[in-house]
Short mmCIF file of C-alpha atoms in Angstrom, two decimals:
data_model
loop_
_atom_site.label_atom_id
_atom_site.label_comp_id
_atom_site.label_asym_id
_atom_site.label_seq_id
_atom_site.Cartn_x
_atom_site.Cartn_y
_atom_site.Cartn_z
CA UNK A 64 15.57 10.43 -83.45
CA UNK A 65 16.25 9.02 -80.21
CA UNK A 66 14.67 10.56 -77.17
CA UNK A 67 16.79 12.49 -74.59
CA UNK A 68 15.39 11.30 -70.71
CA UNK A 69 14.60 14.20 -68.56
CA UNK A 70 17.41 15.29 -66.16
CA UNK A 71 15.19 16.28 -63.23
CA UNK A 72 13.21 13.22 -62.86
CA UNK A 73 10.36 12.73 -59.74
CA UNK A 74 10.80 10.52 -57.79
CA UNK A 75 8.13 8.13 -57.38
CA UNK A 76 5.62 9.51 -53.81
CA UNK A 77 4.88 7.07 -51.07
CA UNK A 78 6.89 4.51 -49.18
CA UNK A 79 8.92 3.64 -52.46
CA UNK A 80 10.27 7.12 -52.91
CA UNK A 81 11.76 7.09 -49.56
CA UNK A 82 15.28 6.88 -48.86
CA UNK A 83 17.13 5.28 -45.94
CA UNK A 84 17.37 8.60 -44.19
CA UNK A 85 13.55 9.04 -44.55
CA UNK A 86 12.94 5.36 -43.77
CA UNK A 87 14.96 5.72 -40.54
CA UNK A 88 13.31 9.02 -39.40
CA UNK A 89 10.05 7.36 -39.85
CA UNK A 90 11.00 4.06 -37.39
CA UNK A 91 12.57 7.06 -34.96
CA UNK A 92 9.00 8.84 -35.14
CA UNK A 93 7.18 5.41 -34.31
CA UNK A 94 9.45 4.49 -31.30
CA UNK A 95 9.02 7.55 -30.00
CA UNK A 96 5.04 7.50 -30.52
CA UNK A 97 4.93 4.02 -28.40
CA UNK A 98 7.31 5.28 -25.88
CA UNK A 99 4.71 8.27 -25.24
CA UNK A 100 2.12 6.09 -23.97
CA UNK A 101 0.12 6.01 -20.65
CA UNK A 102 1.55 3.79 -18.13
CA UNK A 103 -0.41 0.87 -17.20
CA UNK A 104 -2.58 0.97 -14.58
CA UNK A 105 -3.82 -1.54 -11.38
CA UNK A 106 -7.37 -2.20 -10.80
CA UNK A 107 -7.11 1.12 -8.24
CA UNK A 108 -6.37 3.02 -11.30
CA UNK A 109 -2.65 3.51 -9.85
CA UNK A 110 0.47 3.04 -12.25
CA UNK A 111 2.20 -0.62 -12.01
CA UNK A 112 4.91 -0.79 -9.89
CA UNK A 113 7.49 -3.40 -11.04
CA UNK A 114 7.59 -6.79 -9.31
CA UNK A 115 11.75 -6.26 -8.38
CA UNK A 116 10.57 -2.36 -6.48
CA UNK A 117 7.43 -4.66 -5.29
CA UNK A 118 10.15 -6.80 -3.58
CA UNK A 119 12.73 -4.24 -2.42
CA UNK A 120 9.64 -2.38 -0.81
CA UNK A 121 8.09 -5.38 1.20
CA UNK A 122 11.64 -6.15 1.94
CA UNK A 123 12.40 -2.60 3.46
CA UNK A 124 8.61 -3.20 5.42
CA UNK A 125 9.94 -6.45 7.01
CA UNK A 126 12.93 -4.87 7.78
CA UNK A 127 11.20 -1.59 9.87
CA UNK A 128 8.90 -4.20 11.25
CA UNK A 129 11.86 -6.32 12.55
CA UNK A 130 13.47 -3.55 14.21
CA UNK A 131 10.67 -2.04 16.11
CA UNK A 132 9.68 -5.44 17.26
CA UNK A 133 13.13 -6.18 18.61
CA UNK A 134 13.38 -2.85 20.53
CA UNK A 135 10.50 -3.96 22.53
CA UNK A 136 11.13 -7.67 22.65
CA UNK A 137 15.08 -8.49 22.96
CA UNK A 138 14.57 -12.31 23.05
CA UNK A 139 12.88 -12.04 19.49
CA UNK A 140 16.47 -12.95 17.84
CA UNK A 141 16.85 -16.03 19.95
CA UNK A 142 13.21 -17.24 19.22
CA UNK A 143 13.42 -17.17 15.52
CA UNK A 144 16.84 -19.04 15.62
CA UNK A 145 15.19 -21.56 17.61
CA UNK A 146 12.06 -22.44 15.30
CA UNK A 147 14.45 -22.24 12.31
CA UNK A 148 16.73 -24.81 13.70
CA UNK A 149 14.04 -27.12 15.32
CA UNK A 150 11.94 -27.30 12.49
CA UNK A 151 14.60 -27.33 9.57
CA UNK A 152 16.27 -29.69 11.75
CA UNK A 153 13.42 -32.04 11.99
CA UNK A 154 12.77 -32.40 8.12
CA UNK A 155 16.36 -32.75 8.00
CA UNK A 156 16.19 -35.95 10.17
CA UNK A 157 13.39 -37.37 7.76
CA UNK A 158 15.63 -37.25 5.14
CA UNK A 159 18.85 -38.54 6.95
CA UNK A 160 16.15 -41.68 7.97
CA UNK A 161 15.55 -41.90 4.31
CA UNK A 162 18.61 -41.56 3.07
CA UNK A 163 18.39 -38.71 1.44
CA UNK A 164 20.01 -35.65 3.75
CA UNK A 165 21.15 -33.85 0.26
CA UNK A 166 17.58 -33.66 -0.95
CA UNK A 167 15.44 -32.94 1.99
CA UNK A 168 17.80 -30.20 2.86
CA UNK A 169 16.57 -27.43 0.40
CA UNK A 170 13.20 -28.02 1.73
CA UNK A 171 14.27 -28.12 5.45
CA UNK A 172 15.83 -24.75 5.22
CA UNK A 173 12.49 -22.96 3.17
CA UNK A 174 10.35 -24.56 5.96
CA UNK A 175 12.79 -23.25 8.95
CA UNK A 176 12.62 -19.89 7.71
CA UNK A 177 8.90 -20.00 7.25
CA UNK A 178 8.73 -20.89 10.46
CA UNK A 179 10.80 -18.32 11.95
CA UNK A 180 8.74 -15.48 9.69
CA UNK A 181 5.38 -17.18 11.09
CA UNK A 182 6.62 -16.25 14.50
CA UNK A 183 8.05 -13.10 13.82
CA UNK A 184 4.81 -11.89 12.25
CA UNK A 185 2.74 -13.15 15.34
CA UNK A 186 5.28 -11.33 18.06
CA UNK A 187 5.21 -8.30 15.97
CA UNK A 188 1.57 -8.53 16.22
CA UNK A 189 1.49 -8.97 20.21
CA UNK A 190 4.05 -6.40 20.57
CA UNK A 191 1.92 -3.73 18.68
CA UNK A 192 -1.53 -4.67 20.65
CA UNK A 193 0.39 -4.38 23.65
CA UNK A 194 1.65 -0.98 23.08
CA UNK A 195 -1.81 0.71 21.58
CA UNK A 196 -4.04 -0.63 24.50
CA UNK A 197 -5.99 2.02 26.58
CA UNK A 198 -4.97 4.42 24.32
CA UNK A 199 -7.40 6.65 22.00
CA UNK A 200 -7.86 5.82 18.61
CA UNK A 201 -7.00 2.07 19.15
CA UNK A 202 -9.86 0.04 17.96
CA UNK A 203 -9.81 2.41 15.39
CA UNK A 204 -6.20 1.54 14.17
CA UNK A 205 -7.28 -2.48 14.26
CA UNK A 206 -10.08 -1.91 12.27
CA UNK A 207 -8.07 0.14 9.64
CA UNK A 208 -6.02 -2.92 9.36
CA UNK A 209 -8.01 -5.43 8.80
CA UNK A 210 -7.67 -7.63 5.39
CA UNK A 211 -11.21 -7.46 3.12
CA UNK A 212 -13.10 -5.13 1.97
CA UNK A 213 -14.25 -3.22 5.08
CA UNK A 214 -15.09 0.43 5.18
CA UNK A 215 -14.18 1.75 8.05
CA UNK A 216 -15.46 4.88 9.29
CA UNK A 217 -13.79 6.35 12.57
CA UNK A 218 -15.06 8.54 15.28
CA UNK A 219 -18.76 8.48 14.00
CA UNK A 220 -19.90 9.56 17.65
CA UNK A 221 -17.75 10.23 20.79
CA UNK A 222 -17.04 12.52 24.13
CA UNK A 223 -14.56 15.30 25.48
CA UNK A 224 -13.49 12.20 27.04
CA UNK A 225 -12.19 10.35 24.22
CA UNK A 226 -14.71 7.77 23.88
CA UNK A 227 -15.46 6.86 20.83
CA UNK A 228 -17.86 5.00 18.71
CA UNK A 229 -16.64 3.43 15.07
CA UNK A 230 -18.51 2.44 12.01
CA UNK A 231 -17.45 -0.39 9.56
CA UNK A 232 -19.70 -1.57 6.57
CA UNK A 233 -18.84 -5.27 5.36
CA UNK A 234 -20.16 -8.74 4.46
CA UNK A 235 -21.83 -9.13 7.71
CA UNK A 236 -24.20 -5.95 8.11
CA UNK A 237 -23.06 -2.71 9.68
CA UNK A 238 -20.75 -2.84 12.85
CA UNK A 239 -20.83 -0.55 15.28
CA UNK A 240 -17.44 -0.31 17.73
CA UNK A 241 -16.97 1.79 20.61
CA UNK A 242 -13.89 2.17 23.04
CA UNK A 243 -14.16 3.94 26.02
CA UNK A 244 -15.59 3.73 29.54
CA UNK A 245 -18.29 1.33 29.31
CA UNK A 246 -20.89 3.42 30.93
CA UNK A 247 -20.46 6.21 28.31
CA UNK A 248 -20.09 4.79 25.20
CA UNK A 249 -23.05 2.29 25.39
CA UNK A 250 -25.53 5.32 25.40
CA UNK A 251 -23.37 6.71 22.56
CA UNK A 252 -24.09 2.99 20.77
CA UNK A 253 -27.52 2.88 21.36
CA UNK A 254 -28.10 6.69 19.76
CA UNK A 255 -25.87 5.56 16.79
CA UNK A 256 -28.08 2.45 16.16
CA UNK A 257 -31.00 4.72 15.76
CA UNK A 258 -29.45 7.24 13.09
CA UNK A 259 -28.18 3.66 11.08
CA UNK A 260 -31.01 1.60 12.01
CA UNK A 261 -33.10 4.29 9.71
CA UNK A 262 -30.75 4.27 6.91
CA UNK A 263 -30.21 0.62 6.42
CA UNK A 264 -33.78 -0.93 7.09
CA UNK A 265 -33.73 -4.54 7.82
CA UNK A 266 -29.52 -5.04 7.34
CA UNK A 267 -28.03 -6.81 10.44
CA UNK A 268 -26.22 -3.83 12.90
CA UNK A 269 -23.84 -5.61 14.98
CA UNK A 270 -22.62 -3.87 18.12
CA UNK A 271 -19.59 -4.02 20.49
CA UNK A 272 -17.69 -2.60 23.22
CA UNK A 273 -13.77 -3.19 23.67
CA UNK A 274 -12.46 -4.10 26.30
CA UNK A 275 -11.67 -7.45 28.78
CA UNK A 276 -14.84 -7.24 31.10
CA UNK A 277 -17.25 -9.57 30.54
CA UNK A 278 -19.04 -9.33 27.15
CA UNK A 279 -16.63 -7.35 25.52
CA UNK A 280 -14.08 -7.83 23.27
CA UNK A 281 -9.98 -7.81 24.09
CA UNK A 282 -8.51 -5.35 21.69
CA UNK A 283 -6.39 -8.28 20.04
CA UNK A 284 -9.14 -10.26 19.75
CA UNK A 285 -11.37 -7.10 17.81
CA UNK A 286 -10.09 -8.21 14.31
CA UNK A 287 -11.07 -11.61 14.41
CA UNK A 288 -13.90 -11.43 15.86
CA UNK A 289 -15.42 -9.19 13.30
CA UNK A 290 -14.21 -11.15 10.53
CA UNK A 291 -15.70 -14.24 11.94
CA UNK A 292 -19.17 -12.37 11.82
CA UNK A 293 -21.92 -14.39 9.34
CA UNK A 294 -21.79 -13.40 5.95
CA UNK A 295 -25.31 -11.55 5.83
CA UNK A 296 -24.89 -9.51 2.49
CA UNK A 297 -23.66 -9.91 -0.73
CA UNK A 298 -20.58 -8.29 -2.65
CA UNK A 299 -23.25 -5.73 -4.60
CA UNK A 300 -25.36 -5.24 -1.71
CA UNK A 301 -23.04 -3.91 0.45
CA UNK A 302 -22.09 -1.64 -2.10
CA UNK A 303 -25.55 -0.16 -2.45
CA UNK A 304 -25.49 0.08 1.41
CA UNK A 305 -22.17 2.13 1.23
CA UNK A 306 -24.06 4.26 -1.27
CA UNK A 307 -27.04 5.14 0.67
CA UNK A 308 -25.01 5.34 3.89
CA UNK A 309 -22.49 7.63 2.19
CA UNK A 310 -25.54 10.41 3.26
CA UNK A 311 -24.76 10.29 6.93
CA UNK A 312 -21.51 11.73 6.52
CA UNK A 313 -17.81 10.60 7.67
CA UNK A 314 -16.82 10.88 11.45
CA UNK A 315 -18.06 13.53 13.78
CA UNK A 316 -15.38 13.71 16.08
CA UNK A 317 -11.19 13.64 15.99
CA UNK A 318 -9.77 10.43 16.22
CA UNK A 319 -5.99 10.48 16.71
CA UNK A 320 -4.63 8.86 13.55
CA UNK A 321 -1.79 6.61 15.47
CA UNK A 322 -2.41 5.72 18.49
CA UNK A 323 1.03 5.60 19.45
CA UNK A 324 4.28 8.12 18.48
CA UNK A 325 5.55 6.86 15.46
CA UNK A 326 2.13 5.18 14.84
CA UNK A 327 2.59 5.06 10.98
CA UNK A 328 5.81 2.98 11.30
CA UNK A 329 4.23 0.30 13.87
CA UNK A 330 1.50 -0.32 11.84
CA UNK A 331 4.01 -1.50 9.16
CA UNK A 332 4.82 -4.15 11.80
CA UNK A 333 0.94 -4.90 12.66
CA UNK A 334 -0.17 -4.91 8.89
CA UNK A 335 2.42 -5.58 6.30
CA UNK A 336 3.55 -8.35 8.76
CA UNK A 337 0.62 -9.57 9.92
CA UNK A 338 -0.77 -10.47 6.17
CA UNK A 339 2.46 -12.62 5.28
CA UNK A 340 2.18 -14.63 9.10
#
């Protein structure tokens, strides 16, 4: 007798038995598994920002930098059209000597505009210096700016009267700022070298007064004169020093944080600008 097959027959289990519907369900399931992971992160251990919102933000910086610089320097326009057309126009000539105006141009134009954003970024610079002088909290605002790894710490010692004495922790040792009236604030440095003088042992403390008397330091000249300070520690000493220094505490006193109104928006200008002049 011939056998009847069953009419209910199972389906074989596993990835065989499944049907299109199933098949598609699962791919659904696995897009949505990689789509729920953890955004990237940057060595700060901040989510990636995309290069294009990267550009539209440093663009929007330049931009707010550009206009606060021009509001307190007018002939800024005029300046930048003049190094763009004297220096595109010289590489220009090189290649009209060469015979070659077609090809040079490209790189006449690139090195105009360089040009021009070199000198923007070096009258924004003046302009904000200008405006921040005398005022509390200045030296503190440079020193916040400055490009390294520096570890500022404002306001570490000061008066009623606004003078103030700032700590920084970098390559060089341990730098001790003040602003001020000179008379006050060099008893304030000398009681500050003490307290960091017992923390830090034999590490070089550095120590200086701003201002444009003799032996002291112009306010736009602050910034590169610490960063042209030897190189007395390494990358891991200093951050054993931050460590151990981390038990005398942040600043003691209120430090305005902008010296001037709208300080957050000129320090775009002093900054953002500065690092691409």
């Amino acid at each position: 007798m011939a056998r009847s097959k069953p009419s209910d027959a199972t389906a074989p289990g596993g990835k065989a038995g499944r049907g299109p519907k199933d098949a598609g369900r699962g791919r659904s399931s696995g897009a949505t598994a990689a789509s729920g992971k953890a955004p990237k992160l940057d060595k700060k251990g901040q989510p990636k920002v995309g290069r294009l919102k990267k550009l539209r933000g440093q663009a929007g910086m330049i931009k707010q930098a550009y206009t606060l610089t021009r509001k307190n320097d007018p002939k800024l326009p005029w300046i930048m059209l003049i190094a763009f057309v004297v220096v595109a126009g010289l590489i220009e000539l090189v290649g009209i000597i060469f015979d070659s105006p077609f090809l040079f141009l490209p790189l006449a134009i690139i090195a105009g505009g360089l040009a021009a954003l070199i000198l923007f970024g070096r009258r924004a610079q003046g302009s904000a210096y200008r405006q921040v002088e005398g005022q509390p909290g200045a030296a503190a605002w440079v020193l916040e700016g400055m490009r390294g790894d520096w570890r500022v710490t404002s306001g570490v010692a000061g008066t009623a009267q606004m003078d103030a004495v700032h700590r920084v922790l970098g390559r060089p040792g341990v730098i001790l700022v003040a602003e001020g009236v000179p008379g006050r604030v060099r008893s304030l440095l000398a009681q500050e070298k003490k307290k960091v003088a017992r923390i830090v042992g034999d590490t070089p403390i550095y120590d200086i007064v701003v201002g444009d008397d003799e032996g002291q330091v112009p306010l736009r000249k602050l910034s590169t004169h610490v960063m042209k300070l030897p190189r007395n520690l390494t990358a891991a000493e200093v951050n054993a020093l931050g460590r151990r220094m981390s038990a005398m505490g942040g600043g003691r006193m209120p430090v305005p944080g902008g010296p001037l109104p709208g300080g957050k928006q000129m320090s775009v200008s002093q900054r953002q600008v500065r690092r691409r002049g």
